[in-house]
mmCIF file of C-alpha atoms and ligand atoms in Angstrom:
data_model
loop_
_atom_site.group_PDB
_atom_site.id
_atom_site.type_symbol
_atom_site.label_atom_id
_atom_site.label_comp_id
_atom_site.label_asym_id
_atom_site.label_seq_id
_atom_site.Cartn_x
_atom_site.Cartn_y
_atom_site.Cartn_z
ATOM 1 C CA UNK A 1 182.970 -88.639 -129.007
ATOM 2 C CA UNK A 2 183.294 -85.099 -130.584
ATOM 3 C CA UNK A 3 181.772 -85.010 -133.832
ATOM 4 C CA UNK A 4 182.366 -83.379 -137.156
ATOM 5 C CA UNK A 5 181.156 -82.962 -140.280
ATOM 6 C CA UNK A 6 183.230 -81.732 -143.401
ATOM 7 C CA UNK A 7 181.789 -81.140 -146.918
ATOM 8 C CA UNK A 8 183.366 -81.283 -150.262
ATOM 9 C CA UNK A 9 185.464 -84.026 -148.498
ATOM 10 C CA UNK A 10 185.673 -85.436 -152.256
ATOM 11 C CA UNK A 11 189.241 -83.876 -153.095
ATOM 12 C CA UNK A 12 191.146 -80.920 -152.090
ATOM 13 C CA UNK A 13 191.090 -79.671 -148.487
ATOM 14 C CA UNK A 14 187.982 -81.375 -147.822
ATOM 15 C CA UNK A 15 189.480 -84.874 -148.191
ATOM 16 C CA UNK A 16 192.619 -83.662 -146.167
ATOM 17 C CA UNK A 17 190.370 -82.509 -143.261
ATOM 18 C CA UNK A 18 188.983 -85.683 -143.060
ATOM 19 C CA UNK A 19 192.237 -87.923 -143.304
ATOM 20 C CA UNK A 20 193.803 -85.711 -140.541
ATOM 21 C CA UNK A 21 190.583 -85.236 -138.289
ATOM 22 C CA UNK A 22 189.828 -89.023 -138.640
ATOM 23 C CA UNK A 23 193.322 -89.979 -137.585
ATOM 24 C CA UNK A 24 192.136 -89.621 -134.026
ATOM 25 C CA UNK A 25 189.870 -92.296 -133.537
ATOM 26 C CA UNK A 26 187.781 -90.474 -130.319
ATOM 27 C CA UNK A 27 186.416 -88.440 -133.477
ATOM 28 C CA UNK A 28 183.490 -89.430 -135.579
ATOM 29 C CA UNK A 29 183.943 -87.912 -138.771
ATOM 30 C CA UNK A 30 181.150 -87.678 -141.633
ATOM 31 C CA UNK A 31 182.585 -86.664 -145.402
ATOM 32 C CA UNK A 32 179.862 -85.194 -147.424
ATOM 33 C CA UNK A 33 180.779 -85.453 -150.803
ATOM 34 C CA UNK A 34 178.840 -84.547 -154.355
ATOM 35 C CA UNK A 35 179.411 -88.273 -155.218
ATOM 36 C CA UNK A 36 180.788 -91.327 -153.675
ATOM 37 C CA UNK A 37 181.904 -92.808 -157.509
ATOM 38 C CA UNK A 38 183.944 -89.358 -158.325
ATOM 39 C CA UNK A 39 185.522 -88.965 -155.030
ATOM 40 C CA UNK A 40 189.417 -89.557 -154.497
ATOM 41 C CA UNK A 41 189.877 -93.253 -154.526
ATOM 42 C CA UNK A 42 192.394 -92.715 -151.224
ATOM 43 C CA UNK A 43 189.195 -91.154 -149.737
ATOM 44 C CA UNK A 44 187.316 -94.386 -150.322
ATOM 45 C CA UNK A 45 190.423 -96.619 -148.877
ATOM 46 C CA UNK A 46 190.287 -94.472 -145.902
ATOM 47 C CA UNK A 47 186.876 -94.785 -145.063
ATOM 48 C CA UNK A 48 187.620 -98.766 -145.611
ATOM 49 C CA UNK A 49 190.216 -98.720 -142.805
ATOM 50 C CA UNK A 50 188.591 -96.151 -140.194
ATOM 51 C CA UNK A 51 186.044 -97.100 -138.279
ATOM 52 C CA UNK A 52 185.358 -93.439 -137.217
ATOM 53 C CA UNK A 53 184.855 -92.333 -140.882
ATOM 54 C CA UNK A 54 181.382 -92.603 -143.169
ATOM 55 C CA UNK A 55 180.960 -90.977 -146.301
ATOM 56 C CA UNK A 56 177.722 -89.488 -147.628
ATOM 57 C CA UNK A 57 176.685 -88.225 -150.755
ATOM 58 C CA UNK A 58 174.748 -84.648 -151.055
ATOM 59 C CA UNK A 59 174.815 -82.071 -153.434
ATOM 60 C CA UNK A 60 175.274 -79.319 -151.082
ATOM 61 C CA UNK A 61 172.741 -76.981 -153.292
ATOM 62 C CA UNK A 62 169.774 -79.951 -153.183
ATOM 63 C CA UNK A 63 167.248 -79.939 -150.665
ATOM 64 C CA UNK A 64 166.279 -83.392 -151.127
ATOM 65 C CA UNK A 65 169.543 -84.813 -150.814
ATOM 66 C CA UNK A 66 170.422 -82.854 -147.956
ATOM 67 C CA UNK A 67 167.715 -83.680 -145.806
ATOM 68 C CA UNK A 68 168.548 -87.644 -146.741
ATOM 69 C CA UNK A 69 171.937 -86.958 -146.038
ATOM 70 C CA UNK A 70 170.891 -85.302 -142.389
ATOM 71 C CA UNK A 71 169.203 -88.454 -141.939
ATOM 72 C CA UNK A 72 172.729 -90.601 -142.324
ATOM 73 C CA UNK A 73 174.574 -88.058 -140.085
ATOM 74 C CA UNK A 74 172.224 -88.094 -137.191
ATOM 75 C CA UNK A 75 172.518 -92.270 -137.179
ATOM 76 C CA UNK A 76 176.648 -91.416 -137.131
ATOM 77 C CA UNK A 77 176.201 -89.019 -134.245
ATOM 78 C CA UNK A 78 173.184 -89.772 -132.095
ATOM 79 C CA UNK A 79 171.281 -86.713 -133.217
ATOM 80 C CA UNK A 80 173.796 -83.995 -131.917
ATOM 81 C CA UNK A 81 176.799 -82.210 -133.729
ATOM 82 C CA UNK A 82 179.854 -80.831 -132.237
ATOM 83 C CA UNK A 83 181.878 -79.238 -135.558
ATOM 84 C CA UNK A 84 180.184 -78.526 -139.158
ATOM 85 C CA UNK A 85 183.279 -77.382 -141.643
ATOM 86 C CA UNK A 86 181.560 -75.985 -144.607
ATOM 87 C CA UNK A 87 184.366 -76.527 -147.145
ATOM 88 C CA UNK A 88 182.715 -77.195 -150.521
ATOM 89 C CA UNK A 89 182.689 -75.068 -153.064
ATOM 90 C CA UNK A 90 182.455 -73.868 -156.505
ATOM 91 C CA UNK A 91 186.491 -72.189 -156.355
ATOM 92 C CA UNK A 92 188.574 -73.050 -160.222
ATOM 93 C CA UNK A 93 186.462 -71.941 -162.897
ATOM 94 C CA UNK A 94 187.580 -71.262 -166.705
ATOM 95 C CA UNK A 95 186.905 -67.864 -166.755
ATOM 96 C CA UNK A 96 188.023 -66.465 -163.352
ATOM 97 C CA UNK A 97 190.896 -64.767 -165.254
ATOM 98 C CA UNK A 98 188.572 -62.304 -166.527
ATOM 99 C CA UNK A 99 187.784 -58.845 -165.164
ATOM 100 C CA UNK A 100 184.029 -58.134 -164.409
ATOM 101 C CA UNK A 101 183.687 -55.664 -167.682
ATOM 102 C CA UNK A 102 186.849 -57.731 -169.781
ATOM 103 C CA UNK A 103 184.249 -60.708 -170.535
ATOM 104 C CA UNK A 104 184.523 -60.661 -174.351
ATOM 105 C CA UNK A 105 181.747 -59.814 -176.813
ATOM 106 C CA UNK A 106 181.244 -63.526 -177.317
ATOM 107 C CA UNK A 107 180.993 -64.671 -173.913
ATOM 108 C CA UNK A 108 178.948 -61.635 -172.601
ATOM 109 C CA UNK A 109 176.101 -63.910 -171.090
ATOM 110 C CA UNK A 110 178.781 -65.594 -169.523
ATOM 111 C CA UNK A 111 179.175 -63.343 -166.502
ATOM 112 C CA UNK A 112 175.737 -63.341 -165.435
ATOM 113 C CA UNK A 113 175.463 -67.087 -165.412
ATOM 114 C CA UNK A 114 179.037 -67.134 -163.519
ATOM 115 C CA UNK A 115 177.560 -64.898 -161.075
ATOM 116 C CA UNK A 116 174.514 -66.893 -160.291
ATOM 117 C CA UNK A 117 176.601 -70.519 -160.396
ATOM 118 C CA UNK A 118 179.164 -69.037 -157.401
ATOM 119 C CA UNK A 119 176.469 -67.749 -155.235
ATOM 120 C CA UNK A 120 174.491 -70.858 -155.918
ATOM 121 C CA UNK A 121 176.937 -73.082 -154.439
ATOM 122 C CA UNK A 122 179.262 -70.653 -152.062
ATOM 123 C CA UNK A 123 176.483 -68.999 -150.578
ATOM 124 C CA UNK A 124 173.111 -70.502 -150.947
ATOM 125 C CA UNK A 125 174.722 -74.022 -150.433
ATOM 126 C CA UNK A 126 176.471 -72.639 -147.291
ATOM 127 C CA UNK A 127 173.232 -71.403 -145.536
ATOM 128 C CA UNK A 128 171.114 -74.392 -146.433
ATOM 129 C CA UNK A 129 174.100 -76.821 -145.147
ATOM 130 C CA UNK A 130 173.806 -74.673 -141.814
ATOM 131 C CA UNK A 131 170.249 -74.713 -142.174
ATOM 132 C CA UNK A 132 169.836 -78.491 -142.278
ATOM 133 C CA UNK A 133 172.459 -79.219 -139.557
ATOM 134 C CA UNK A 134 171.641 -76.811 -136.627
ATOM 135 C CA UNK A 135 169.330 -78.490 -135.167
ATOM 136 C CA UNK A 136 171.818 -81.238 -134.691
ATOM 137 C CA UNK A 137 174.393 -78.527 -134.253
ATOM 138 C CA UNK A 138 172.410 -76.588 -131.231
ATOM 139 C CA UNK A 139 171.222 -79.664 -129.749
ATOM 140 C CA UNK A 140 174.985 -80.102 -128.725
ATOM 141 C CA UNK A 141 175.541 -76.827 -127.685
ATOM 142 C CA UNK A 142 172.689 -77.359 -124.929
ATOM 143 C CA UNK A 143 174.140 -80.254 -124.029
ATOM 144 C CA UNK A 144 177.662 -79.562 -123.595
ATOM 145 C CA UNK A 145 178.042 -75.993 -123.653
ATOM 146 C CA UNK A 146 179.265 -74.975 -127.086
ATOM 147 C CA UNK A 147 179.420 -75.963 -130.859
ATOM 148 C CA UNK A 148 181.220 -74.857 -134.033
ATOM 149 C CA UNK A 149 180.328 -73.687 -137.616
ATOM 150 C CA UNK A 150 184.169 -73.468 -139.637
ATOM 151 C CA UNK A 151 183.710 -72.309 -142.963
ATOM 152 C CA UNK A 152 186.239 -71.711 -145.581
ATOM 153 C CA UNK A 153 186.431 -68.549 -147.485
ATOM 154 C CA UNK A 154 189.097 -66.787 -149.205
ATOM 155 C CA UNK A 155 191.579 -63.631 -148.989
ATOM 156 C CA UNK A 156 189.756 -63.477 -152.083
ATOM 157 C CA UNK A 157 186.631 -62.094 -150.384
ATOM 158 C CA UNK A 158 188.103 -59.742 -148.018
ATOM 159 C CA UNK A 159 187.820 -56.138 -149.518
ATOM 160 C CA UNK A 160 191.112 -54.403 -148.080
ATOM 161 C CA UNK A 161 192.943 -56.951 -149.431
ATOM 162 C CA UNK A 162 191.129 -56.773 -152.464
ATOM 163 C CA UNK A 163 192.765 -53.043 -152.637
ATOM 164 C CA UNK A 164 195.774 -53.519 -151.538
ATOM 165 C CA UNK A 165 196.977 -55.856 -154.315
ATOM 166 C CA UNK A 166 194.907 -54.999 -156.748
ATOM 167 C CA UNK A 167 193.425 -58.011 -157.821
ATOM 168 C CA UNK A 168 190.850 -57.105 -160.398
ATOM 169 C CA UNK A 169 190.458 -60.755 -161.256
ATOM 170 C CA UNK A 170 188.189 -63.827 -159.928
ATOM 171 C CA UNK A 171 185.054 -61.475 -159.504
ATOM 172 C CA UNK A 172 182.268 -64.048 -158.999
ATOM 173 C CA UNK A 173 184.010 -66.024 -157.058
ATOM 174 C CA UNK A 174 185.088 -63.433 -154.740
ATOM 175 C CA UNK A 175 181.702 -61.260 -154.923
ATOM 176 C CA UNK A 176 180.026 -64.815 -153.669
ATOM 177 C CA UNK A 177 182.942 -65.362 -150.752
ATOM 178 C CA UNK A 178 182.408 -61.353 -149.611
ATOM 179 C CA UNK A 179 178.401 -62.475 -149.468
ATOM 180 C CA UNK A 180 179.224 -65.611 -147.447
ATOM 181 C CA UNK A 181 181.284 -64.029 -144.374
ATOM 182 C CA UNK A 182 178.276 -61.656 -144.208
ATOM 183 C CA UNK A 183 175.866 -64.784 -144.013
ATOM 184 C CA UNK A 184 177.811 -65.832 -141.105
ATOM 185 C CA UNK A 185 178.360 -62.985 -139.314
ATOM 186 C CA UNK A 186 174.267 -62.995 -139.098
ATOM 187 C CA UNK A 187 174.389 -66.231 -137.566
ATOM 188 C CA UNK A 188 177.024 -65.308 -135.502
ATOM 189 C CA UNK A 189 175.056 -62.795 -134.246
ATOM 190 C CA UNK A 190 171.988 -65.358 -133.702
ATOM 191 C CA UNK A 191 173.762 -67.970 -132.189
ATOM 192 C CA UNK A 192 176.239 -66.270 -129.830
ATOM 193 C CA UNK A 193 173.733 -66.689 -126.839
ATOM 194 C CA UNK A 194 173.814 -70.419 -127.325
ATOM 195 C CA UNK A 195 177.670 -70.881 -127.704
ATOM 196 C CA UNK A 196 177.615 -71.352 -131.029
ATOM 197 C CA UNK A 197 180.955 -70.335 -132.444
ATOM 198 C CA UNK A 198 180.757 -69.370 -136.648
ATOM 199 C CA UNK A 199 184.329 -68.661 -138.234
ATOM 200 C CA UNK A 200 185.237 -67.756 -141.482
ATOM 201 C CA UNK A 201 188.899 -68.734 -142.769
ATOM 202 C CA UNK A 202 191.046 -68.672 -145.308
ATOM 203 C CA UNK A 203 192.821 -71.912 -145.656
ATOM 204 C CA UNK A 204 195.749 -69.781 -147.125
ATOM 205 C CA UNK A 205 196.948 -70.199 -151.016
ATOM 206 C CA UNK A 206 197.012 -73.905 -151.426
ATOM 207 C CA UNK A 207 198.027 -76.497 -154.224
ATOM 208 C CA UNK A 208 194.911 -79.219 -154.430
ATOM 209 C CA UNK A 209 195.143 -79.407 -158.021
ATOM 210 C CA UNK A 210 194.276 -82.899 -158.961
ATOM 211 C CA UNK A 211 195.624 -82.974 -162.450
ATOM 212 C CA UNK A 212 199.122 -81.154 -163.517
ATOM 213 C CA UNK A 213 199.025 -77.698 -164.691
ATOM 214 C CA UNK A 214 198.824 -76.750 -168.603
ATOM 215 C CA UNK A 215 200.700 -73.981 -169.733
ATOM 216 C CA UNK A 216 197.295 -71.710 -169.440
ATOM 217 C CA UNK A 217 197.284 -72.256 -165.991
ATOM 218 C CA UNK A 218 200.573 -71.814 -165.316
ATOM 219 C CA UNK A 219 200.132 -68.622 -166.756
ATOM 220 C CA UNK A 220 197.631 -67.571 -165.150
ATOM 221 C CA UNK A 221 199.039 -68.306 -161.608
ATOM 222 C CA UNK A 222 201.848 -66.321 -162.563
ATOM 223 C CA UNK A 223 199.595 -63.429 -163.299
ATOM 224 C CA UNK A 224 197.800 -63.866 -160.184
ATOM 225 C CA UNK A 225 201.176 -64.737 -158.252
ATOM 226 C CA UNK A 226 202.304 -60.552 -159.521
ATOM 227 C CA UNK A 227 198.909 -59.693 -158.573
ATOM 228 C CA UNK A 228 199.225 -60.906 -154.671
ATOM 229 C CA UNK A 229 202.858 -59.770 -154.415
ATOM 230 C CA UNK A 230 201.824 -55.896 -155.161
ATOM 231 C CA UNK A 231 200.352 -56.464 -151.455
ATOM 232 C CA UNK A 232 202.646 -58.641 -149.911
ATOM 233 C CA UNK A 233 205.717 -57.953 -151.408
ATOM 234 C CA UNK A 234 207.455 -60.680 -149.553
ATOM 235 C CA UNK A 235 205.282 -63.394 -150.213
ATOM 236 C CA UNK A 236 207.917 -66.078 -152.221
ATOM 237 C CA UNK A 237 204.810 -66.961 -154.412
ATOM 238 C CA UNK A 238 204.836 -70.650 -153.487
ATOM 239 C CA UNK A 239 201.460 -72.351 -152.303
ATOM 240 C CA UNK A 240 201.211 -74.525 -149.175
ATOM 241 C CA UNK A 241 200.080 -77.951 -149.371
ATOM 242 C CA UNK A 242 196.874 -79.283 -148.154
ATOM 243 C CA UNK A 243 198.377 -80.596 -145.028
ATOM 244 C CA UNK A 244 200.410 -77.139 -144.104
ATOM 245 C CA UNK A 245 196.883 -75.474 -144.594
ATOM 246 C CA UNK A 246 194.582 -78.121 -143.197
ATOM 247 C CA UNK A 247 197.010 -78.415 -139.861
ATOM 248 C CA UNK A 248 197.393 -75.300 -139.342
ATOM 249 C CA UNK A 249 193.728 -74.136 -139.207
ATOM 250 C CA UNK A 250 192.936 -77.130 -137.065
ATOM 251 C CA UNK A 251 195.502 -75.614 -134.904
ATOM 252 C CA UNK A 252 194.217 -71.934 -134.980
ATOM 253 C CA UNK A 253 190.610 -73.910 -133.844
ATOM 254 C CA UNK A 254 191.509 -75.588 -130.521
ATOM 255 C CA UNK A 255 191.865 -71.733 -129.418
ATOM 256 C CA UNK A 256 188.412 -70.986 -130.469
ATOM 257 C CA UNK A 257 185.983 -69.139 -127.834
ATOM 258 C CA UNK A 258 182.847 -67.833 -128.464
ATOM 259 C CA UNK A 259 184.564 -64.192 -128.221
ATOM 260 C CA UNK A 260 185.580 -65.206 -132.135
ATOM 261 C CA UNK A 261 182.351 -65.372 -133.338
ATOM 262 C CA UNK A 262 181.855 -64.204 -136.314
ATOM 263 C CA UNK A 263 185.323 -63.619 -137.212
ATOM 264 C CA UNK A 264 187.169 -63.618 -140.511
ATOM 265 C CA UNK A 265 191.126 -65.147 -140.117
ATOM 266 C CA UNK A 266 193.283 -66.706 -141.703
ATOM 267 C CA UNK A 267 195.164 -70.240 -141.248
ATOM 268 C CA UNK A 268 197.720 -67.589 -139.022
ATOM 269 C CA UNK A 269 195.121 -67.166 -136.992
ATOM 270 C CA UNK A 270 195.192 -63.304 -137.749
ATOM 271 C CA UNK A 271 194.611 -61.580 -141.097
ATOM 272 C CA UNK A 272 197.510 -62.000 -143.277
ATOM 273 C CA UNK A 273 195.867 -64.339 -145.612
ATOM 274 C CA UNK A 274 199.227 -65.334 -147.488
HETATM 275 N N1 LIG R 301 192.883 -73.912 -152.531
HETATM 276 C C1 LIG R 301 193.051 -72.629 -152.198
HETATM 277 O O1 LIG R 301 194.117 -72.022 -152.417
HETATM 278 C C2 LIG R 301 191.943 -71.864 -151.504
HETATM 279 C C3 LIG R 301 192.177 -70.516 -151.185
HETATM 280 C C4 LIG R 301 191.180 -69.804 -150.526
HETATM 281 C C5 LIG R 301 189.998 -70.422 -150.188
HETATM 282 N N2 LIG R 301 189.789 -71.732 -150.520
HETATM 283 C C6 LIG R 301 188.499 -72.344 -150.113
HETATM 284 O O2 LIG R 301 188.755 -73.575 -149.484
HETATM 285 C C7 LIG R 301 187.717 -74.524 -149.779
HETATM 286 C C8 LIG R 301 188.294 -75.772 -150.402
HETATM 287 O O3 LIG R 301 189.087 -75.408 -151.526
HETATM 288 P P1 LIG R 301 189.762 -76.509 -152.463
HETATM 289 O O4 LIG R 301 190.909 -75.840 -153.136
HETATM 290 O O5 LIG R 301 189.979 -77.774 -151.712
HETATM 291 O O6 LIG R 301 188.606 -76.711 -153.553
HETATM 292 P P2 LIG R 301 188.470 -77.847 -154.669
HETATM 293 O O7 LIG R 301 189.711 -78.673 -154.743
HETATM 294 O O8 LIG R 301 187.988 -77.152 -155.900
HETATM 295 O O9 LIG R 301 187.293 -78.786 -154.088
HETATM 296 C C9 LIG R 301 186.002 -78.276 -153.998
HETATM 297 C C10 LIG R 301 185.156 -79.291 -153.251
HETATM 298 O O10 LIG R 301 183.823 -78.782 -153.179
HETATM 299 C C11 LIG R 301 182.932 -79.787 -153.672
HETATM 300 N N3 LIG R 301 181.731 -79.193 -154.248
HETATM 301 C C12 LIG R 301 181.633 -78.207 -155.161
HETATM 302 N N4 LIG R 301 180.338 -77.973 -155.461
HETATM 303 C C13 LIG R 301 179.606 -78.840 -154.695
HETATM 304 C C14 LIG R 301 178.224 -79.097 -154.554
HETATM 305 N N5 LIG R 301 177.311 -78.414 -155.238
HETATM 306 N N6 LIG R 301 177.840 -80.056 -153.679
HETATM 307 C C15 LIG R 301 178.738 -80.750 -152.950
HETATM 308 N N7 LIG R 301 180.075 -80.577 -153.049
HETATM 309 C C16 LIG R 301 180.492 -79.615 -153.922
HETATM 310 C C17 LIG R 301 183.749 -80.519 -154.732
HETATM 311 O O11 LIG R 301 183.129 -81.771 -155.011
HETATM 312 P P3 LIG R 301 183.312 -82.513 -156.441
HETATM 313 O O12 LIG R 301 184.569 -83.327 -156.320
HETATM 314 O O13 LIG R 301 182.087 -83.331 -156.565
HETATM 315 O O14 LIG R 301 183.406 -81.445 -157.481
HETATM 316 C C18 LIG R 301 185.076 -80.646 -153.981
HETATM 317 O O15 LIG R 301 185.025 -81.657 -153.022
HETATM 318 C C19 LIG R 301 186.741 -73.762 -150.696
HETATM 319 O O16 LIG R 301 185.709 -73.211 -149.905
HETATM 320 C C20 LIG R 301 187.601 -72.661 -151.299
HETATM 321 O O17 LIG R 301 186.839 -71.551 -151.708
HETATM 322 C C21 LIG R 301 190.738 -72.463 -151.171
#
């Protein structure tokens, strides 16, 4: 049974990858979320009536809690590992409206801690999630011929798209993003003798707001809305929901080969991330 493991499967894309992975019952599909109590209730009703899903708690930046949560995955699984998505991550923040030298006078030591909190979670959290999981990961490759690493980044951490709409915006965020497709690209490199495919993509713009938007965030997607259209001047500004996203990047991943390794795409399957 192929096997797959999805963090941040507490909300957001993360839940949605595991409600459409899990629909196929020849999958066994582990949710890591932060915590179980905080989760999406609809999460914890699906896990009630799927036999092929379990949900376990880990902090994706803890240690401890990963190597506990390993523990839970290998009794799901057998020991072996087929698909890791690395989806969690630190992505709607307060202050991502603010320009790396606009933080005001106030809020100055604001930007260093910012900084440190994105990589902390989108890039150390990443790599010790891979960490703790290849051996289950490469133990499948050996025995039947290939495996997967998925994670999620963000048009948000691709450089020329960076320039070509301008977007000045979102700087931790995207600084920690542009250090995460590097991360994988080194495992790519690694693992490419073993069949181990690592992917980075972008899930596309999509709405997993869990709460309705207040007028300062309304604003502030219509800033960032402007912002994207300077690049894509036919984007109609409207975000895809998290099942156009999630379905369409499962899609784009039955065509995996280990000739993508490494790659950065979008849910297209090519590089237009909007
Ligand atoms: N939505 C978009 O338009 C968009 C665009 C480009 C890229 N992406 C990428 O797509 C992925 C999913 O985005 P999303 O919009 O679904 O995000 P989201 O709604 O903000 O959800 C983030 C998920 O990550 C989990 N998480 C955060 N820190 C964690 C930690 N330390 N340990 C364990 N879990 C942690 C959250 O758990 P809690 O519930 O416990 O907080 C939540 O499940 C992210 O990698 C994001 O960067 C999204």
């Amino acid at each position: 049974m192929p096997s797959w493991v999805v963090t941040g499967a507490s909300r957001g894309l993360g839940y949605e990858f595991v409600k459409q992975i899990s629909q196929d019952p020849s999958n066994v599909v582990i949710g890591l979320v932060r915590n179980r109590t905080t989760s999406l209730s609809a999460l914890l009703e699906l896990e009630k009536t799927r036999k092929n899903l379990h949900i376990v708690e880990a902090d994706v930046t803890n240690d401890i809690a990963l190597e506990k949560a390993v523990g839970e995955v290998k009794k799901f699984t057998g020991g072996t590992l087929d698909t890791l998505v690395n989806n969690a991550a630190l992505s709607s923040q307060e202050r991502s409206g603010y320009e790396l030298d606009g933080y005001p006078n106030d809020e100055k030591e604001l930007l260093e801690q910012d900084l440190l909190a994105n990589f902390k979670t989108n890039v150390i959290g990443v790599i010790k999630v891979i960490n703790s999981l290849l051996p289950l990961i490469r133990a499948t490759a050996t025995a039947s011929g290939s495996a997967r690493v998925i994670t999620l980044n963000s048009g948000l951490g691709d450089v020329d798209m960076t320039i070509k709409s301008e977007v000045t915006f979102g700087g931790p965020y995207s600084i920690s993003k542009a250090a995460l497709l590097l991360a994988i690209a080194k495992y790519a490199v690694k693992y490419k003798k073993e069949n181990i495919i690592f992917l980075s993509i972008s899930p596309g713009l999509v709405d997993t707001a869990t709460e309705p938007p207040t007028p300062e965030t309304l604003e502030a997607y219509a800033h960032m809305v402007k912002t994207f259209q300077i690049g894509y001047p036919n984007w109609n500004g409207v975000p895809i929901t998290p099942e156009e996203s999630v379905s369409a990047m499962l899609n784009v991943l039955k065509g995996l080969t280990i000739n993508d390794t490494g790659a950065f795409i979008s849910h297209k399957g090519n590089k237009e991330w909007l």
